Short mmCIF file of C-alpha atoms and ligand atoms in Angstrom, two decimals:
data_model
loop_
_atom_site.label_atom_id
_atom_site.label_comp_id
_atom_site.label_asym_id
_atom_site.label_seq_id
_atom_site.Cartn_x
_atom_site.Cartn_y
_atom_site.Cartn_z
CA MET A 18 0.11 0.11 -0.35
CA MET A 19 1.43 3.50 -1.06
CA THR A 20 1.08 6.07 1.35
CA GLN A 21 1.62 9.74 0.73
CA ASN A 22 3.21 12.78 3.00
CA LEU A 23 2.95 16.16 1.58
CA GLY A 24 5.33 17.98 3.65
CA ALA A 25 8.39 15.64 3.69
CA SER A 26 11.76 17.01 2.05
CA ARG A 27 13.05 14.67 -0.96
CA SER A 28 16.37 13.56 1.20
CA ALA A 29 13.87 12.54 4.02
CA GLN A 30 11.66 10.67 1.46
CA SER A 31 14.58 9.07 -0.09
CA GLU A 32 15.63 7.56 3.56
CA ALA A 33 12.32 6.28 3.75
CA PRO A 34 11.75 2.29 4.25
CA GLY A 35 11.55 0.76 1.23
CA GLY A 36 10.81 -3.02 2.27
CA VAL A 37 6.87 -3.10 2.68
CA GLY A 38 5.98 -1.12 -0.64
CA GLY A 39 6.51 1.91 0.89
CA SER A 40 4.19 1.66 3.74
CA ALA A 41 5.07 3.21 7.18
CA LEU A 42 6.05 0.62 9.84
CA LEU A 43 5.48 1.46 13.33
CA CYS A 44 5.23 4.27 15.70
CA TRP A 45 8.30 5.99 15.95
CA THR A 46 8.34 6.73 19.79
CA GLU A 47 8.22 2.93 20.63
CA PRO A 48 11.28 0.65 21.01
CA ALA A 49 12.82 -1.10 17.76
CA CYS A 50 11.89 -4.53 19.38
CA GLU A 51 8.02 -3.66 19.96
CA ARG A 52 8.07 -2.84 16.61
CA ARG A 53 9.75 -5.51 15.07
CA ARG A 54 7.41 -8.03 17.65
CA ALA A 55 4.37 -6.38 16.47
CA ARG A 56 5.52 -6.33 12.69
CA ILE A 57 6.07 -10.12 12.41
CA TRP A 58 2.81 -10.71 14.57
CA TRP A 59 1.02 -8.98 12.11
CA ALA A 60 2.60 -10.62 9.10
CA LEU A 61 1.90 -13.73 10.85
CA ARG A 62 -1.32 -13.29 10.97
CA ALA A 63 -1.52 -12.44 7.60
CA GLN A 64 -0.02 -15.83 7.20
CA ARG A 65 2.83 -13.73 5.28
CA VAL A 66 5.26 -15.94 6.82
CA GLU A 67 8.05 -14.55 4.15
CA GLU A 68 7.27 -11.35 4.60
CA ALA A 69 7.80 -12.12 8.83
CA GLU A 70 10.95 -13.52 8.46
CA VAL A 71 12.15 -10.63 6.34
CA ALA A 72 10.78 -8.28 8.77
CA GLY A 73 13.35 -9.92 11.76
CA LEU A 74 16.13 -8.69 9.65
CA ALA A 75 14.80 -5.32 7.90
CA LEU A 76 13.42 -4.06 11.05
CA SER A 77 16.93 -4.23 12.53
CA SER A 78 17.62 -1.30 10.20
CA VAL A 79 14.59 0.84 11.36
CA SER A 80 16.13 2.71 14.56
CA ARG A 81 18.84 4.06 12.72
CA ARG A 82 16.55 6.24 10.65
CA THR A 83 15.54 9.44 11.67
CA PRO A 84 11.81 10.10 12.63
CA GLY A 85 11.48 12.40 9.55
CA ALA A 86 12.02 9.34 7.43
CA SER A 87 8.52 8.03 8.59
CA SER A 88 7.39 9.90 5.64
CA VAL A 89 6.42 6.51 3.54
CA LEU A 90 6.85 7.75 -0.24
CA ARG A 91 10.24 7.67 -1.98
CA ALA A 92 10.56 10.70 -4.20
CA GLU A 93 10.34 8.45 -7.30
CA GLU A 94 7.28 6.97 -6.31
CA LYS A 95 5.80 10.18 -5.58
CA SER A 96 5.67 11.76 -8.75
CA ASP A 97 4.11 8.45 -9.87
CA CYS A 98 1.43 9.18 -7.26
CA ILE A 99 0.67 12.76 -8.29
CA GLN A 100 0.14 11.29 -11.73
CA THR A 101 -2.22 8.41 -11.12
CA THR A 102 -4.50 9.95 -8.43
CA SER A 103 -4.94 13.23 -10.04
CA CYS A 104 -8.12 14.55 -9.18
CA GLN A 105 -9.69 14.30 -13.12
CA GLU A 106 -9.06 10.53 -12.44
CA ARG A 107 -10.55 9.97 -9.14
CA LYS A 108 -13.64 7.98 -10.36
CA LYS A 109 -15.97 8.48 -7.23
CA ASP A 110 -17.10 11.88 -7.49
CA PRO A 111 -18.92 12.93 -4.58
CA ILE A 112 -21.25 15.24 -5.99
CA GLU A 113 -22.95 12.70 -8.25
CA MET A 114 -22.59 10.55 -5.47
CA PHE A 115 -25.04 13.14 -3.57
CA HIS A 116 -27.36 13.36 -6.98
CA SER A 117 -28.38 9.54 -7.17
CA GLY A 118 -31.33 9.67 -4.93
CA GLN A 119 -29.21 6.97 -2.59
CA LEU A 120 -28.20 7.72 0.96
CA VAL A 121 -24.58 9.03 1.00
CA LYS A 122 -22.83 7.89 4.16
CA VAL A 123 -20.40 10.21 5.15
CA CYS A 124 -17.48 10.10 8.03
CA ALA A 125 -17.22 13.27 9.65
CA PRO A 126 -14.08 15.50 10.32
CA MET A 127 -12.51 14.80 13.71
CA VAL A 128 -9.30 16.39 14.77
CA ARG A 129 -6.67 13.35 16.00
CA TYR A 130 -9.13 10.55 14.79
CA SER A 131 -10.39 10.28 10.92
CA LYS A 132 -7.01 10.09 9.97
CA LEU A 133 -5.84 7.65 6.85
CA SER A 134 -6.00 4.55 8.56
CA PHE A 135 -9.36 5.30 10.58
CA ARG A 136 -10.78 5.95 7.21
CA THR A 137 -9.68 3.28 5.70
CA LEU A 138 -11.38 1.14 8.11
CA VAL A 139 -14.58 2.63 7.72
CA ARG A 140 -14.47 2.61 4.16
CA LYS A 141 -14.02 -1.46 4.60
CA TYR A 142 -17.18 -1.20 6.36
CA ASP A 143 -19.84 0.85 3.67
CA CYS A 144 -18.73 4.46 4.39
CA ASP A 145 -19.10 6.46 0.91
CA LEU A 146 -17.01 9.70 1.89
CA CYS A 147 -14.23 10.40 4.36
CA TYR A 148 -13.24 13.89 5.47
CA THR A 149 -9.81 14.41 7.13
CA PRO A 150 -9.72 16.17 10.27
CA MET A 151 -9.65 20.04 10.69
CA ILE A 152 -6.38 21.32 9.53
CA VAL A 153 -5.44 25.01 10.07
CA ALA A 154 -4.84 26.21 6.56
CA ALA A 155 -2.19 28.99 7.53
CA ASP A 156 -0.06 26.63 9.09
CA PHE A 157 -0.62 23.88 6.38
CA VAL A 158 0.37 26.46 3.66
CA ARG A 159 3.33 28.17 5.64
CA SER A 160 4.89 24.82 7.27
CA ALA A 161 6.01 21.54 5.33
CA LYS A 162 6.56 19.79 8.92
CA ALA A 163 2.38 20.57 9.37
CA ARG A 164 1.72 18.90 6.22
CA ASP A 165 3.23 16.00 6.75
CA SER A 166 2.04 15.72 10.09
CA GLU A 167 -1.66 16.64 9.41
CA PHE A 168 -1.79 15.27 5.72
CA THR A 169 -1.55 11.71 4.59
CA THR A 170 -3.33 9.76 1.83
CA ASN A 171 -2.57 6.99 -0.32
CA GLN A 172 -4.66 5.69 -3.68
CA GLY A 173 -7.80 3.66 -1.57
CA ASP A 174 -8.25 6.75 0.33
CA CYS A 175 -11.10 8.14 -2.16
CA PRO A 176 -13.50 9.97 -2.43
CA LEU A 177 -11.82 12.41 0.12
CA ILE A 178 -12.73 15.88 1.93
CA VAL A 179 -9.85 18.00 3.36
CA GLN A 180 -11.30 19.90 5.93
CA PHE A 181 -9.73 23.33 6.45
CA ALA A 182 -9.91 26.03 9.59
CA ALA A 183 -9.50 29.17 7.72
CA ASN A 184 -10.40 32.85 7.79
CA ASP A 185 -8.41 34.43 4.72
CA ALA A 186 -9.45 33.62 1.45
CA ARG A 187 -5.93 33.94 0.16
CA LEU A 188 -4.57 31.32 2.33
CA LEU A 189 -7.35 28.95 1.78
CA SER A 190 -6.96 29.16 -2.02
CA ASP A 191 -3.28 28.29 -1.41
CA ALA A 192 -4.10 25.23 1.00
CA ALA A 193 -6.87 23.85 -1.41
CA ARG A 194 -3.97 24.04 -4.56
CA ILE A 195 -1.73 22.08 -2.56
CA VAL A 196 -4.15 19.16 -1.80
CA CYS A 197 -6.43 19.50 -5.38
CA PRO A 198 -4.23 16.35 -6.86
CA TYR A 199 -4.74 14.21 -3.61
CA ALA A 200 -8.55 15.03 -3.00
CA ASN A 201 -11.69 15.59 -4.29
CA GLY A 202 -12.70 18.64 -2.86
CA ILE A 203 -11.97 20.82 0.37
CA ASP A 204 -14.41 22.16 3.12
CA ILE A 205 -14.39 24.97 5.24
CA ASN A 206 -15.32 24.32 8.91
CA CYS A 207 -18.05 26.87 10.03
CA GLY A 208 -19.04 24.81 13.18
CA CYS A 209 -16.31 24.20 15.57
CA PRO A 210 -17.51 26.13 18.77
CA GLN A 211 -14.00 25.94 20.54
CA ARG A 212 -12.72 29.01 22.21
CA TRP A 213 -9.32 28.72 20.61
CA ALA A 214 -10.69 28.62 17.08
CA LEU A 215 -13.18 31.29 17.66
CA ALA A 216 -10.53 33.43 19.10
CA GLU A 217 -8.34 33.30 15.98
CA GLY A 218 -11.67 33.78 13.76
CA TYR A 219 -12.16 29.90 12.54
CA GLY A 220 -15.15 27.62 12.97
CA ALA A 221 -18.46 28.54 14.10
CA CYS A 222 -18.04 32.57 14.24
CA LEU A 223 -17.91 32.37 9.94
CA ILE A 224 -21.95 31.63 10.18
CA ASN A 225 -22.01 35.15 10.99
CA LYS A 226 -19.71 36.09 8.74
CA PRO A 227 -21.30 35.10 5.22
CA GLU A 228 -19.34 37.42 3.26
CA LEU A 229 -15.72 36.09 4.52
CA VAL A 230 -17.54 32.56 3.51
CA ARG A 231 -18.59 33.85 0.20
CA ASP A 232 -14.70 35.49 -0.32
CA MET A 233 -12.94 32.25 0.55
CA VAL A 234 -15.49 30.00 -1.47
CA LYS A 235 -14.85 32.43 -4.76
CA GLN A 236 -11.36 32.17 -4.09
CA VAL A 237 -10.94 28.81 -4.12
CA ARG A 238 -13.19 28.39 -7.44
CA ASN A 239 -10.98 30.91 -9.48
CA GLN A 240 -7.70 29.49 -8.15
CA VAL A 241 -8.34 25.92 -8.51
CA GLU A 242 -8.86 25.10 -12.41
CA ASN A 243 -10.70 21.80 -11.92
CA PRO A 244 -14.31 22.50 -11.69
CA ARG A 245 -15.21 19.24 -10.38
CA PHE A 246 -13.16 19.92 -7.05
CA SER A 247 -15.55 20.40 -4.39
CA VAL A 248 -15.91 23.38 -2.08
CA SER A 249 -18.18 22.44 0.74
CA ILE A 250 -19.00 24.07 4.27
CA LYS A 251 -19.80 22.59 7.41
CA ILE A 252 -22.09 24.66 9.50
CA ARG A 253 -24.08 25.01 12.97
CA ILE A 254 -27.62 26.59 13.06
CA HIS A 255 -28.45 30.00 14.37
CA ASP A 256 -31.19 30.30 17.13
CA ASP A 257 -32.75 32.46 14.35
CA LEU A 258 -33.12 29.91 11.37
CA THR A 259 -33.73 32.63 8.93
CA ARG A 260 -30.24 33.80 9.64
CA THR A 261 -28.95 30.36 8.87
CA VAL A 262 -31.14 29.96 5.67
CA ASP A 263 -29.83 33.19 4.51
CA LEU A 264 -26.02 31.99 5.00
CA CYS A 265 -26.75 28.96 2.82
CA ARG A 266 -28.52 30.77 -0.08
CA LYS A 267 -25.39 33.03 -0.23
CA ALA A 268 -22.94 30.12 -0.04
CA GLU A 269 -25.18 28.41 -2.59
CA ALA A 270 -25.08 31.33 -4.84
CA THR A 271 -21.35 31.62 -4.45
CA GLY A 272 -21.02 28.19 -6.03
CA VAL A 273 -20.56 25.96 -2.86
CA SER A 274 -21.04 22.33 -3.72
CA TRP A 275 -22.92 21.10 -0.77
CA ILE A 276 -23.68 22.11 2.77
CA THR A 277 -23.31 19.84 5.87
CA VAL A 278 -25.74 21.17 8.98
CA HIS A 279 -24.83 19.99 12.38
CA GLY A 280 -28.07 20.72 14.01
CA ARG A 281 -27.16 22.45 16.91
CA THR A 282 -26.24 26.19 17.89
CA VAL A 283 -23.24 27.10 18.98
CA GLU A 284 -24.07 26.90 22.67
CA GLU A 285 -25.49 23.92 22.54
CA ARG A 286 -23.68 21.12 23.31
CA HIS A 287 -25.71 17.82 24.42
CA GLN A 288 -29.14 19.24 23.89
CA PRO A 289 -31.32 17.00 21.38
CA VAL A 290 -30.54 17.62 17.56
CA HIS A 291 -32.76 20.09 15.64
CA TYR A 292 -33.66 17.79 12.77
CA GLU A 293 -36.51 19.89 11.99
CA ALA A 294 -34.41 22.95 11.04
CA ILE A 295 -31.96 20.64 8.93
CA LYS A 296 -35.36 19.57 6.96
CA ILE A 297 -36.29 23.60 6.57
CA ILE A 298 -32.77 24.22 5.46
CA LYS A 299 -32.86 21.43 2.88
CA GLU A 300 -36.22 22.48 1.89
CA SER A 301 -34.77 26.12 0.81
CA MET A 302 -31.91 24.90 -0.88
CA SER A 303 -30.87 23.34 -4.30
CA ILE A 304 -27.75 22.01 -3.57
CA PRO A 305 -27.14 19.10 -1.38
CA ILE A 306 -27.56 18.59 2.21
CA VAL A 307 -25.96 16.79 4.54
CA ALA A 308 -27.23 16.42 8.37
CA ASN A 309 -25.27 15.63 11.25
CA GLY A 310 -25.63 15.01 14.97
CA ASP A 311 -26.31 12.36 17.31
CA ILE A 312 -26.62 9.41 14.58
CA ARG A 313 -25.45 5.98 15.93
CA SER A 314 -26.57 3.32 13.78
CA LEU A 315 -27.31 2.46 9.91
CA LYS A 316 -31.38 2.57 11.16
CA GLU A 317 -31.02 6.16 12.80
CA ALA A 318 -29.11 7.43 9.85
CA GLU A 319 -32.01 6.03 7.54
CA ASN A 320 -34.43 7.76 9.87
CA VAL A 321 -32.79 11.09 9.95
CA TRP A 322 -32.37 10.94 5.96
CA HIS A 323 -36.40 10.15 5.69
CA ILE A 324 -37.35 13.07 8.37
CA THR A 325 -34.95 15.64 6.72
CA GLY A 326 -35.18 14.93 3.42
CA THR A 327 -31.40 15.51 2.80
CA ASP A 328 -28.84 13.53 0.50
CA GLY A 329 -26.48 12.28 3.10
CA VAL A 330 -25.74 11.74 6.85
CA MET A 331 -22.21 12.45 8.52
CA VAL A 332 -21.44 10.62 11.60
CA ALA A 333 -18.25 11.16 13.98
CA ARG A 334 -18.98 9.57 17.54
CA GLY A 335 -21.46 6.97 16.17
CA LEU A 336 -18.33 5.89 14.10
CA LEU A 337 -15.95 5.97 16.55
CA ALA A 338 -17.57 3.61 18.67
CA ASN A 339 -18.44 1.34 15.89
CA PRO A 340 -16.57 1.93 12.64
CA ALA A 341 -19.03 -0.90 10.99
CA MET A 342 -22.06 0.79 11.73
CA PHE A 343 -22.81 2.18 8.29
CA ALA A 344 -22.57 -1.70 7.14
CA GLY A 345 -25.72 -2.39 9.50
CA TYR A 346 -23.60 -3.51 12.43
CA GLU A 347 -25.26 -2.56 15.88
CA GLU A 348 -21.98 -2.96 18.01
CA THR A 349 -18.44 -3.34 17.11
CA PRO A 350 -17.87 -6.67 15.57
CA LEU A 351 -14.80 -8.64 16.60
CA LYS A 352 -13.67 -8.62 12.57
CA CYS A 353 -13.64 -4.89 12.56
CA ILE A 354 -11.22 -4.67 15.42
CA TRP A 355 -9.00 -7.34 13.66
CA ASP A 356 -9.26 -5.31 10.66
CA TRP A 357 -8.23 -1.79 12.66
CA VAL A 358 -4.97 -3.67 14.19
CA ASP A 359 -4.11 -4.86 10.61
CA ILE A 360 -4.70 -1.56 8.92
CA ALA A 361 -3.05 0.52 11.80
CA LEU A 362 0.22 -1.69 11.81
CA GLU A 363 0.33 -1.76 8.27
CA LEU A 364 -0.03 2.07 7.63
CA GLY A 365 1.91 2.95 10.73
CA THR A 366 0.01 4.75 13.23
CA PRO A 367 0.97 6.19 16.22
CA TYR A 368 0.28 4.07 19.55
CA MET A 369 -1.68 6.68 21.32
CA CYS A 370 -4.12 6.77 18.03
CA PHE A 371 -3.76 2.98 17.78
CA HIS A 372 -4.76 2.63 21.39
CA GLN A 373 -7.29 5.48 21.58
CA HIS A 374 -9.58 3.99 18.57
CA LEU A 375 -9.22 0.53 20.28
CA MET A 376 -11.01 2.15 23.37
CA TYR A 377 -13.83 3.67 21.93
CA MET A 378 -14.95 0.29 19.86
CA MET A 379 -14.28 -1.73 22.86
CA GLU A 380 -16.40 0.50 25.03
CA LYS A 381 -19.74 -1.37 24.57
CA ILE A 382 -18.18 -5.05 24.45
CA THR A 383 -15.72 -4.83 27.55
CA SER A 384 -16.87 -4.99 31.17
CA ARG A 385 -15.48 -2.24 33.45
CA GLN A 386 -13.15 -4.33 34.95
CA GLU A 387 -11.76 -5.00 31.42
CA LYS A 388 -11.60 -1.65 30.41
CA ARG A 389 -9.26 -0.77 33.40
CA ILE A 390 -6.89 -3.31 32.38
CA PHE A 391 -7.06 -2.39 28.41
CA ASN A 392 -6.84 1.44 29.05
CA ALA A 393 -3.80 1.10 31.03
CA LEU A 394 -2.00 -0.94 28.71
CA SER A 395 1.21 1.20 26.85
CA SER A 396 2.65 -0.72 24.15
CA THR A 397 1.59 -2.35 20.68
CA SER A 398 3.02 -5.58 21.52
CA ALA A 399 1.02 -5.50 24.99
CA VAL A 400 -2.49 -4.71 23.18
CA LEU A 401 -1.57 -7.20 20.49
CA ASP A 402 -1.32 -9.99 23.62
CA TYR A 403 -4.46 -8.70 25.24
CA LEU A 404 -6.75 -9.04 22.03
CA THR A 405 -4.95 -12.45 21.30
CA ASP A 406 -5.74 -13.81 24.67
CA HIS A 407 -9.17 -12.30 25.13
CA TYR A 408 -10.33 -12.89 21.51
CA GLY A 409 -8.22 -15.61 19.67
CA ILE A 410 -7.25 -14.59 16.24
CA ASP A 411 -10.52 -15.55 14.67
CA ARG A 412 -11.26 -13.00 12.06
CA THR A 413 -14.59 -14.21 11.02
CA SER A 414 -16.99 -13.03 13.74
C1 FMN B 517 -13.05 13.76 18.58
C2 FMN B 517 -14.22 14.85 17.61
C3 FMN B 517 -13.21 15.78 17.12
C4 FMN B 517 -14.17 16.67 15.92
N1 FMN B 517 -13.18 17.24 14.98
C5 FMN B 517 -13.96 17.92 14.37
C6 FMN B 517 -13.29 18.49 13.19
O1 FMN B 517 -12.02 18.56 12.92
N2 FMN B 517 -13.81 19.38 12.35
C7 FMN B 517 -15.32 19.54 12.41
O2 FMN B 517 -15.94 20.16 11.32
N3 FMN B 517 -15.92 18.70 13.37
C8 FMN B 517 -15.56 18.32 14.28
N4 FMN B 517 -16.07 17.61 15.36
C9 FMN B 517 -17.56 17.40 15.23
C10 FMN B 517 -17.96 16.53 14.25
O3 FMN B 517 -17.79 16.82 13.45
C11 FMN B 517 -19.89 16.32 14.24
O4 FMN B 517 -20.11 17.51 13.65
C12 FMN B 517 -20.07 16.28 15.98
O5 FMN B 517 -19.10 15.18 16.76
C13 FMN B 517 -21.67 15.59 15.64
O6 FMN B 517 -21.69 15.07 14.99
P1 FMN B 517 -22.04 13.12 16.10
O7 FMN B 517 -23.47 13.26 16.77
O8 FMN B 517 -21.78 12.64 14.96
O9 FMN B 517 -20.96 13.24 16.97
C14 FMN B 517 -15.25 16.62 16.14
C15 FMN B 517 -16.00 15.74 17.11
C16 FMN B 517 -15.48 14.59 17.74
C17 FMN B 517 -16.31 13.85 18.65
#
């Protein structure tokens, strides 16, 4: 599996591990022996005995590489990738999907969580469209390090929307141009209610600045040549819904491709989602609308789709708890947990992220005592041993 980081320098890339087809190995913060053990374990489980044997040798040199070398694409591979994944060739077009009349099932942007490994997992379980975590456009444009750490993708990671936090049309369009060859579109975060974001002029404060939203959309449209490259926004609603409808109409007139509506106001946290408001917004617009908020199962997704009349549903916490929910599973199946292990190890996922996702997924299927033990584990191999001891290696259930 070939993986792309955008910010890595050529020299760092040329030193990247090439022994596993360009895949990242494991978290660099772990001791080399942990990585070796986990990788051999993974290869054996996948019945790649030969690879496991090679891993025993190949990984002995990993500890000499610098953390920068965890960028997983060699320079010459990167140029191939740019050609083969250019947006013109991206087959699954989200805009066409929204106009198909079918329910479009979307994985929400989630800071720290909706990264390449997790996107790969949910796509395996009927997720139609994935968003990256929110990335601050200004940092992304200015810093190669930010690009390298914030955005990783590969050829299977499609269709993909890159979400940006932005308050400046020029910077946003520069960021859009950078990701254009690797993604189907960008999304502007107009819903984040966190204090730091509001203080910077990002997120939910944009629902009160329709002119700025319009300028940002226009600038991206002008700067990105591909007309199929989507520009969407994700919003929260106002107390006065006429203001939300006004914002959406202005955005539509500027050329926004679709709008995701989290049916809560900026002040609301755990209050019930206002699906009625989402329905009114949908009825006022011609472009696709995606409903978001408190959807925990496929049944609930279909119900929200029906009652709001929207074109798709977006899910965040429901997918963290059960990445297989769009495929109709009521609880995370064991198979999905093993899939996560395989994907995370193959793509190279930092331990904290690897473990945290498992904690979310296993929340409902473990007792309190089991949780205490599992949550305290601090290495990949301890997690692998725990899973093998408790659940065996049967991947079918
Ligand atoms: C861990 C976490 C991270 C999130 N990060 C983002 C983000 O980067 N951008 C964004 O627009 N919303 C973000 N959200 C909000 C979700 O996308 C979604 O709008 C919200 O959680 C409501 O949907 P849900 O009920 O399905 O969780 C995040 C939510 C969670 C739980």
